[in-house]
C-alpha positions as a printed Julia matrix, in Angstrom:
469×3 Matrix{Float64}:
 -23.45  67.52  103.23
 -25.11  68.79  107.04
 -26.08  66.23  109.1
 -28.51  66.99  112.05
 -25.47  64.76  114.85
 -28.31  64.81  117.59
 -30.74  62.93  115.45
 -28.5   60.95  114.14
 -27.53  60.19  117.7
 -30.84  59.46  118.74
 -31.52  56.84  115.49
 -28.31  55.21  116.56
 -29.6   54.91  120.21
 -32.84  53.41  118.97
 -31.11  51.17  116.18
 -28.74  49.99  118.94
 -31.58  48.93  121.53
 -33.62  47.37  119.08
 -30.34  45.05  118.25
 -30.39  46.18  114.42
 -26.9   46.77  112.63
 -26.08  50.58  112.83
 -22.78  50.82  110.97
 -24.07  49.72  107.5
 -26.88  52.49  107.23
 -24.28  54.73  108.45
 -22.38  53.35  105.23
 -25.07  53.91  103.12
 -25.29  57.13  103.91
 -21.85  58.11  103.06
 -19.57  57.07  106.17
 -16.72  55.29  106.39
 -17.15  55.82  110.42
 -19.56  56.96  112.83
 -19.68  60.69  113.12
 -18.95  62.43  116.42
 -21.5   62.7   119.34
 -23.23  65.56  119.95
 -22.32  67.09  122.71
 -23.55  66.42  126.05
 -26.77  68.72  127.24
 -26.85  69.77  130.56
 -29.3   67.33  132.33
 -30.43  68.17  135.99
 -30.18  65.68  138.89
 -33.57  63.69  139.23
 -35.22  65.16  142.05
 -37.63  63.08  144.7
 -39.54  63.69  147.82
 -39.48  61.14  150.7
 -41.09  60.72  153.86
 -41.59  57.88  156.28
 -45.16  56.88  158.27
 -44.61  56.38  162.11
 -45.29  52.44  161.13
 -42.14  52.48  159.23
 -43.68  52.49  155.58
 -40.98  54.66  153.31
 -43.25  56.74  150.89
 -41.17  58.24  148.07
 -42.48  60.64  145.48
 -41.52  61.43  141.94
 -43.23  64.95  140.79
 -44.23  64.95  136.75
 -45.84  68.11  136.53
 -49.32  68.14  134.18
 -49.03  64.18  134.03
 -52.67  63.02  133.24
 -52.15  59.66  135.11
 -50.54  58.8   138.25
 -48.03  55.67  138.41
 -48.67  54.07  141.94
 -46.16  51.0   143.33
 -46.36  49.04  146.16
 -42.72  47.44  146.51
 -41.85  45.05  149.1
 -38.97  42.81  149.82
 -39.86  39.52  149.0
 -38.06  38.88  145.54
 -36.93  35.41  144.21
 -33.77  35.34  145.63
 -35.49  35.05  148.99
 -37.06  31.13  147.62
 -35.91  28.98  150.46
 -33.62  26.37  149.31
 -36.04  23.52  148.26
 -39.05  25.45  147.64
 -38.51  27.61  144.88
 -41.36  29.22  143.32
 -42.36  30.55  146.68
 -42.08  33.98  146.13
 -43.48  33.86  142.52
 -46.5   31.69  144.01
 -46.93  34.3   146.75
 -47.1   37.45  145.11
 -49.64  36.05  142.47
 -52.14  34.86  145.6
 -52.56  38.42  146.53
 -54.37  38.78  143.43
 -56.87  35.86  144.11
 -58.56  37.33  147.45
 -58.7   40.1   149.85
 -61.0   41.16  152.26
 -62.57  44.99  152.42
 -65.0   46.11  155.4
 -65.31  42.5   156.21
 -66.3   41.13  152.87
 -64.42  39.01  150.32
 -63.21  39.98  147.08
 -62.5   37.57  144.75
 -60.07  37.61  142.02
 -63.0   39.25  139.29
 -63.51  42.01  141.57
 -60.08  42.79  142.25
 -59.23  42.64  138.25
 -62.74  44.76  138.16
 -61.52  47.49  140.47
 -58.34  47.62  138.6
 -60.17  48.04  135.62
 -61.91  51.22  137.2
 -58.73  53.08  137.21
 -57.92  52.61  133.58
 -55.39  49.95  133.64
 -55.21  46.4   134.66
 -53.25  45.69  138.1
 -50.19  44.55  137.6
 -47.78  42.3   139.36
 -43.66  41.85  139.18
 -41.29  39.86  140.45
 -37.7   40.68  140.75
 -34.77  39.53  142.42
 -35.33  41.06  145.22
 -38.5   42.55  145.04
 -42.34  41.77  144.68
 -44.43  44.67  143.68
 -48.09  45.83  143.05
 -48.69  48.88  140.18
 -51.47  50.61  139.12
 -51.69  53.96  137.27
 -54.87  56.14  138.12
 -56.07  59.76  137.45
 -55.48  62.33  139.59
 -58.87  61.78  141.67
 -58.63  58.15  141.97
 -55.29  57.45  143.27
 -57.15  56.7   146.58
 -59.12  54.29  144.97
 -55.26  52.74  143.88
 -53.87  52.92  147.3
 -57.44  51.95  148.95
 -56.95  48.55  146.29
 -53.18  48.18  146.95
 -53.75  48.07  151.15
 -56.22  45.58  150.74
 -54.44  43.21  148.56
 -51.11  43.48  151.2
 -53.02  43.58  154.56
 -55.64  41.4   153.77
 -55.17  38.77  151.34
 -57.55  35.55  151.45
 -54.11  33.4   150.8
 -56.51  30.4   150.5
 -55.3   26.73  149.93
 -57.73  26.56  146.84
 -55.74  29.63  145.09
 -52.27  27.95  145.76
 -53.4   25.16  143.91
 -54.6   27.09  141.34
 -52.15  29.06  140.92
 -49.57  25.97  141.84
 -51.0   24.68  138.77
 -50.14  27.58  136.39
 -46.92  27.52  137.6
 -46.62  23.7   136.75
 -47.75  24.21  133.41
 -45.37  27.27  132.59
 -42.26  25.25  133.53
 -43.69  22.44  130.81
 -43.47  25.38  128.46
 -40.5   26.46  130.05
 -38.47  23.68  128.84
 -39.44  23.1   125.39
 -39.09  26.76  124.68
 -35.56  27.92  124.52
 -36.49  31.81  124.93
 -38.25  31.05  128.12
 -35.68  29.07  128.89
 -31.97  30.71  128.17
 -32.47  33.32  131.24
 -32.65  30.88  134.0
 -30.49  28.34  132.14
 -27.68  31.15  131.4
 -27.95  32.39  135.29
 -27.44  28.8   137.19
 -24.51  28.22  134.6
 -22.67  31.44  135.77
 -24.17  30.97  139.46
 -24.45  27.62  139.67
 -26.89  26.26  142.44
 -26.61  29.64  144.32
 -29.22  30.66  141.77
 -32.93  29.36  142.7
 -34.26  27.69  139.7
 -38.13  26.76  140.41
 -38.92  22.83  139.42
 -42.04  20.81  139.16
 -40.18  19.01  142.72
 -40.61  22.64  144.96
 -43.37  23.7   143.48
 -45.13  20.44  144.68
 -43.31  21.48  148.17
 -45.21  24.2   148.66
 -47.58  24.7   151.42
 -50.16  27.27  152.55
 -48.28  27.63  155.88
 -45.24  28.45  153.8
 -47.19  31.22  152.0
 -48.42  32.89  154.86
 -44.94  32.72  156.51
 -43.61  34.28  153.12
 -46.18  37.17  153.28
 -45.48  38.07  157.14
 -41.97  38.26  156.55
 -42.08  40.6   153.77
 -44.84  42.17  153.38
 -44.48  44.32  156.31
 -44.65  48.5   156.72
 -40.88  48.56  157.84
 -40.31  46.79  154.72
 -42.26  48.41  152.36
 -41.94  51.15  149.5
 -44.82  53.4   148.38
 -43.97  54.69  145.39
 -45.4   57.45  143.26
 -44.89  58.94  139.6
 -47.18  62.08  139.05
 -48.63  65.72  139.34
 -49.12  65.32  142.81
 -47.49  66.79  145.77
 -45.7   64.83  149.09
 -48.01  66.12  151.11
 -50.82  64.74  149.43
 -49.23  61.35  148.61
 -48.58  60.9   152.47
 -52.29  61.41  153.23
 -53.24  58.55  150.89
 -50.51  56.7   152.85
 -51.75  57.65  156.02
 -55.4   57.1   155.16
 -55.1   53.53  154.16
 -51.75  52.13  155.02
 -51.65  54.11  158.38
 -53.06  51.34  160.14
 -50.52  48.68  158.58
 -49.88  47.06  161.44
 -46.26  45.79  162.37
 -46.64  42.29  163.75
 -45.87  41.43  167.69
 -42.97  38.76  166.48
 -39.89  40.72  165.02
 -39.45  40.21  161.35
 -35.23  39.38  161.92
 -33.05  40.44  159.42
 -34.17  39.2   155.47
 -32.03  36.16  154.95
 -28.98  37.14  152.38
 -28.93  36.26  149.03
 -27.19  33.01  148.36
 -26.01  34.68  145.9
 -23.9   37.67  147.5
 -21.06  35.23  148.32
 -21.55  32.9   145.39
 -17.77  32.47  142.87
 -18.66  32.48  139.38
 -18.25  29.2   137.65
 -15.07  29.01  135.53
 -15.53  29.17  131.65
 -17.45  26.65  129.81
 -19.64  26.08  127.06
 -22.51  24.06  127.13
 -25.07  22.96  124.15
 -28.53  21.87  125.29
 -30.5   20.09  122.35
 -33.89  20.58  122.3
 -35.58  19.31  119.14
 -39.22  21.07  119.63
 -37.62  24.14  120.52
 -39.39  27.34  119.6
 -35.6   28.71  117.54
 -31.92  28.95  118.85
 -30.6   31.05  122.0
 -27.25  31.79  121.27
 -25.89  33.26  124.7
 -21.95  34.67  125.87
 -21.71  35.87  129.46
 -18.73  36.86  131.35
 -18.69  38.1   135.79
 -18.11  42.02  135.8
 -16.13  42.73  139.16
 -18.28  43.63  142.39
 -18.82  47.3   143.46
 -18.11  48.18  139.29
 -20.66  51.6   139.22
 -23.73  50.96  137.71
 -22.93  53.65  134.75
 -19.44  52.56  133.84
 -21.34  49.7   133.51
 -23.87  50.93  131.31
 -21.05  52.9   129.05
 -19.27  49.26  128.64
 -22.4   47.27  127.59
 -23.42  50.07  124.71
 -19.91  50.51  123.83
 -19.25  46.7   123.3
 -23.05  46.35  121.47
 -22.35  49.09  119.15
 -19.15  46.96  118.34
 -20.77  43.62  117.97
 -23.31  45.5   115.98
 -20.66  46.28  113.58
 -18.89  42.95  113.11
 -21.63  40.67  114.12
 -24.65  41.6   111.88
 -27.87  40.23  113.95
 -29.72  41.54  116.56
 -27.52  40.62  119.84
 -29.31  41.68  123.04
 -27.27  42.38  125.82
 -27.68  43.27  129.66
 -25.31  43.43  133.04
 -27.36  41.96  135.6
 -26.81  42.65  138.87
 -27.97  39.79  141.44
 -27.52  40.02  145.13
 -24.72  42.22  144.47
 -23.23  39.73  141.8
 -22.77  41.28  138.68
 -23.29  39.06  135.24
 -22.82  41.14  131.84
 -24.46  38.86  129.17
 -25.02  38.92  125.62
 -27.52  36.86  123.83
 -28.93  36.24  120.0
 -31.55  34.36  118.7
 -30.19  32.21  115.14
 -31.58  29.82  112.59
 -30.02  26.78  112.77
 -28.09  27.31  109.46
 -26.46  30.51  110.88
 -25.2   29.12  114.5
 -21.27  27.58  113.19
 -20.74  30.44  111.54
 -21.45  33.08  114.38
 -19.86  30.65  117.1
 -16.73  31.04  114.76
 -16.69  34.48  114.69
 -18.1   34.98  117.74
 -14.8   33.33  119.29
 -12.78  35.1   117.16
 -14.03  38.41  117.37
 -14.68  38.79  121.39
 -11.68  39.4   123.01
 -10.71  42.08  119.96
 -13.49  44.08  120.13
 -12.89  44.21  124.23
  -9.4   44.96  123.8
 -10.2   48.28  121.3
  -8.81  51.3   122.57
 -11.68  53.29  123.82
 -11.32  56.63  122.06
 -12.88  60.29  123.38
 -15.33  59.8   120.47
 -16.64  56.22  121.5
 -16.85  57.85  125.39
 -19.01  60.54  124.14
 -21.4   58.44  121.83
 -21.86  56.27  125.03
 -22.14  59.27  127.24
 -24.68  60.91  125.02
 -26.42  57.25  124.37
 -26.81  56.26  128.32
 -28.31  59.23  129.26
 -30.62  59.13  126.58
 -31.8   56.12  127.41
 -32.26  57.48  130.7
 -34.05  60.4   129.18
 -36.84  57.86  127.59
 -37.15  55.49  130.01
 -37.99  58.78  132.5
 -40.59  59.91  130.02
 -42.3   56.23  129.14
 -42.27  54.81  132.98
 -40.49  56.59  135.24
 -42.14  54.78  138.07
 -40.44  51.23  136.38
 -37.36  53.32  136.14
 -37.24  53.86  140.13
 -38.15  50.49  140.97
 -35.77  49.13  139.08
 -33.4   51.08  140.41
 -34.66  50.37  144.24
 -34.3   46.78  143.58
 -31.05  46.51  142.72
 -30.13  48.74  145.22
 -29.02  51.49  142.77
 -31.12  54.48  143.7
 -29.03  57.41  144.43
 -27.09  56.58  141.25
 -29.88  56.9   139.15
 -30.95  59.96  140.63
 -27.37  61.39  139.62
 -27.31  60.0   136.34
 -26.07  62.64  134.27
 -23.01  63.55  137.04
 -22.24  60.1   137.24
 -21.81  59.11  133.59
 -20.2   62.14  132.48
 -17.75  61.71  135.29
 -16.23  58.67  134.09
 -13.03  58.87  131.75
 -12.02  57.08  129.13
  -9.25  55.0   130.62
 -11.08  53.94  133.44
 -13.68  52.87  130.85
 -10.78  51.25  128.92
  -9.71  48.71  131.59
 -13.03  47.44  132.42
 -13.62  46.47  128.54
  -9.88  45.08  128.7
 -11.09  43.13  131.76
 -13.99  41.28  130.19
 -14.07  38.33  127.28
 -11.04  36.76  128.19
 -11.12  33.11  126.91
 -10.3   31.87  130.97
 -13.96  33.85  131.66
 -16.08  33.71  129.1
 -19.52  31.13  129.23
 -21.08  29.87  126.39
 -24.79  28.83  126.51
 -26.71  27.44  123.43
 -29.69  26.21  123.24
 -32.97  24.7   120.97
 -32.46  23.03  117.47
 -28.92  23.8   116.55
 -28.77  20.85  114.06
 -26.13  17.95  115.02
 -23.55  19.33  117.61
 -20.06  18.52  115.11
 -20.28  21.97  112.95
 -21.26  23.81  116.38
 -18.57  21.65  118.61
 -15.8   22.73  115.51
 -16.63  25.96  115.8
 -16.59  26.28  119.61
 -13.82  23.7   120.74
 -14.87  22.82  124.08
 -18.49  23.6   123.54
 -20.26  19.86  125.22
 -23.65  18.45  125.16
 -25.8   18.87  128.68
 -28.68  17.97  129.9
 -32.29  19.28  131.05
 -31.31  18.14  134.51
 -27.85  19.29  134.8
 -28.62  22.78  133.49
 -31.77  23.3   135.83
 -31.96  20.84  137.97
 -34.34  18.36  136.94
């Protein structure tokens, strides 16, 4: 029997992100292991074009020749990380005002003719929040990106930031943390980072969300959203030359304010000590299902694709003895680093998976990593990298800008085929050991004995101690 090893590498790749179980079918269809990878292609480094406007506005560009559509961000620096202690929600609050009103020639838009104009260009504007950054993106064809940029200057140099849009959007916000907390989805990411961070991680609450004042918005916005501090980003058939004339045209004028900016305060979270191990159980009975989630600290300065080889490595294994769809990410925070692994159960299923979830762990880490499972890896990270570069490469960028990982993802390819083996090895020996592994569940788990058997140590928490309130 022939079997075509790309495609089957590229079915195990999308088996493996979609969480499914790849070693059964591979059973099924006659295996009694996984076959070899293909071998590695010869992939190019990603190539971009910068320049920077006299007002200090960076303007990077990301040629995809015969792209219909042009992906536009506008990325500054003001990410939730940068919530002042006591009024988190701030940056979340602030980037979602610049939607609500901006000024052009003089007149006010409100927030139907800023979703209107965004509707011109063929997609809705769109907002995101990271850790570190706050960003505007648009996609546009090829002779309405100034229309994009045009939209994109207004929004950032001339919002409305009016009280009556804080307290609508203060509102939203209110009402998403009451979902928040009867939802355990919504709720495992923030609940899993302040267990592994502790307080160092900003957790928004109805208490500094109330906090918030319009003075503390505008304060926000002149402190990050500023030219120095600013990425334009673009993903398209277009050249630098012509992507700095849309900068220059309508961000030109971005004026750098009289009073120096300082330096952005640091991240509490750069000098933050992971908590020790622990396992916490929060009940909650109207929960929308059960979050099962394992996380353990990856050491500082570990390369972003060692990284990557360890958390498909170690998901293809819990794919194999673990049959349900585990999720898994490293996260990288300030320059903390948090690899975590997370599952969504019915209640009937949770003491048996904490069982062998405790049993299996620190085996499956302590594996010899073999050439073969370095080569599936290999061949699996950079084709992830391949797709995400054809779906959104603009997300791709961004992502990598705001976690301060740029250059690395430009040299993906040289980077992951660089690393060895061994080295790969003692970072998977490294992680799951029972002295620094978490353990987060939450939802309707049923009464906590069977769990609390099955996961000695695991103890009931509360709303408050978990998230603060």
């Amino acid at each position: 029997m022939t079997v075509d090893l790309h495609r089957r590498g590229l079915m195990l790749g999308a088996a493996i992100a979609s969480g499914s179980t790849a070693w059964p079918a591979l059973a099924q269809d006659g295996f009694d292991r996984p076959p070899e990878a293909p071998p590695l292609t010869a992939l190019p480094p990603l190539a971009i074009e910068q320049a920077r406007l006299p007002n200090g506005l960076r303007v990077i560009v990301l040629p995809v020749p015969g792209a219909p559509r042009t992906a536009i961000r506008l990325i500054g620096e003001g990410g939730w990380l940068r919530d002042p202690v006591g009024k988190e929600g701030l940056a979340e609050v602030a980037l979602s005002m610049l939607a609500q009103g901006a000024k052009r020639d003089g007149e006010e838009m409100e927030s139907a003719d800023i979703a209107y104009a965004g509707d011109l260009l063929g997609l809705p504007l769109r907002l995101a929040l990271t850790p570190s950054t706050c960003e505007l993106a648009l996609e546009a064809l090829p002779d309405q990106c100034d229309d994009a940029v045009n939209l994109m200057a207004d929004l950032t140099q001339r919002p409305l930031l009016a009280f009556e849009a804080l307290e609508h959007i203060r509102s939203r916000a209110l009402d998403a943390l009451v979902l928040r907390r009867a939802d355990a989805l919504l709720l495992a990411p923030w609940a899993a980072r302040r267990q592994c961070w502790g307080r160092a991680q900003p957790v928004q609450t109805t208490a500094s969300l109330k906090r918030l004042r319009r003075e503390d918005v505008l304060g926000f916005h002149r402190q990050y959203w500023r030219p120095e501090r600013a990425v334009l980003l673009f993903a398209g058939d277009l050249s630098l030359q012509a992507a700095r004339g849309l900068a220059e045209d309508f961000m030109g004028d971005w004026r750098v304010p009289k009073a120096p900016a300082g330096p952005a305060p640091a991240p509490a979270l750069a000098t933050a000590t992971p908590a020790a191990a622990v396992a916490q159980f929060l009940q909650l009975p109207q929960g929308q299902g059960c979050r099962l989630i394992v996380q353990t600290p990856v050491p500082r300065g570990t390369p972003p694709g060692l990284r990557e080889l360890a958390r498909t490595l170690m998901q293809q294994r819990i794919a194999a003895r673990l049959p349900w769809p585990w999720d898994s990410e490293i996260e990288s925070l300030g320059g903390a680093l948090c690899w975590r692994m997370g599952v969504t159960l019915p209640v009937a299923a949770v003491p048996e998976q904490l069982a062998r979830l405790r049993e299996q762990l620190p085996l499956l880490a302590d594996e010899p990593v073999t050439p073969e499972d370095l080569a599936l890896a290999q061949a699996l990270a950079l084709g992830d990298w391949q797709a995400q570069l054809a779906e959104a490469p603009d997300a791709l960028l961004a992502q990598a800008m705001a976690a301060g990982e740029l250059e690395a993802v430009l040299q993906w390819p040289q980077r992951v085929r660089a690393i060895s083996a061994p080295v790969l090895q003692l970072l998977m020996a490294a992680s799951w050991r029972d002295n620094r592994t978490q353990l987060l569940l939450l939802g309707d788990a049923g009464p906590p004995a069977p769990a609390q058997r099955a996961w000695p140590g695991l103890a009931l928490t509360t709303m408050r101690a978990v998230i603060g309130e």
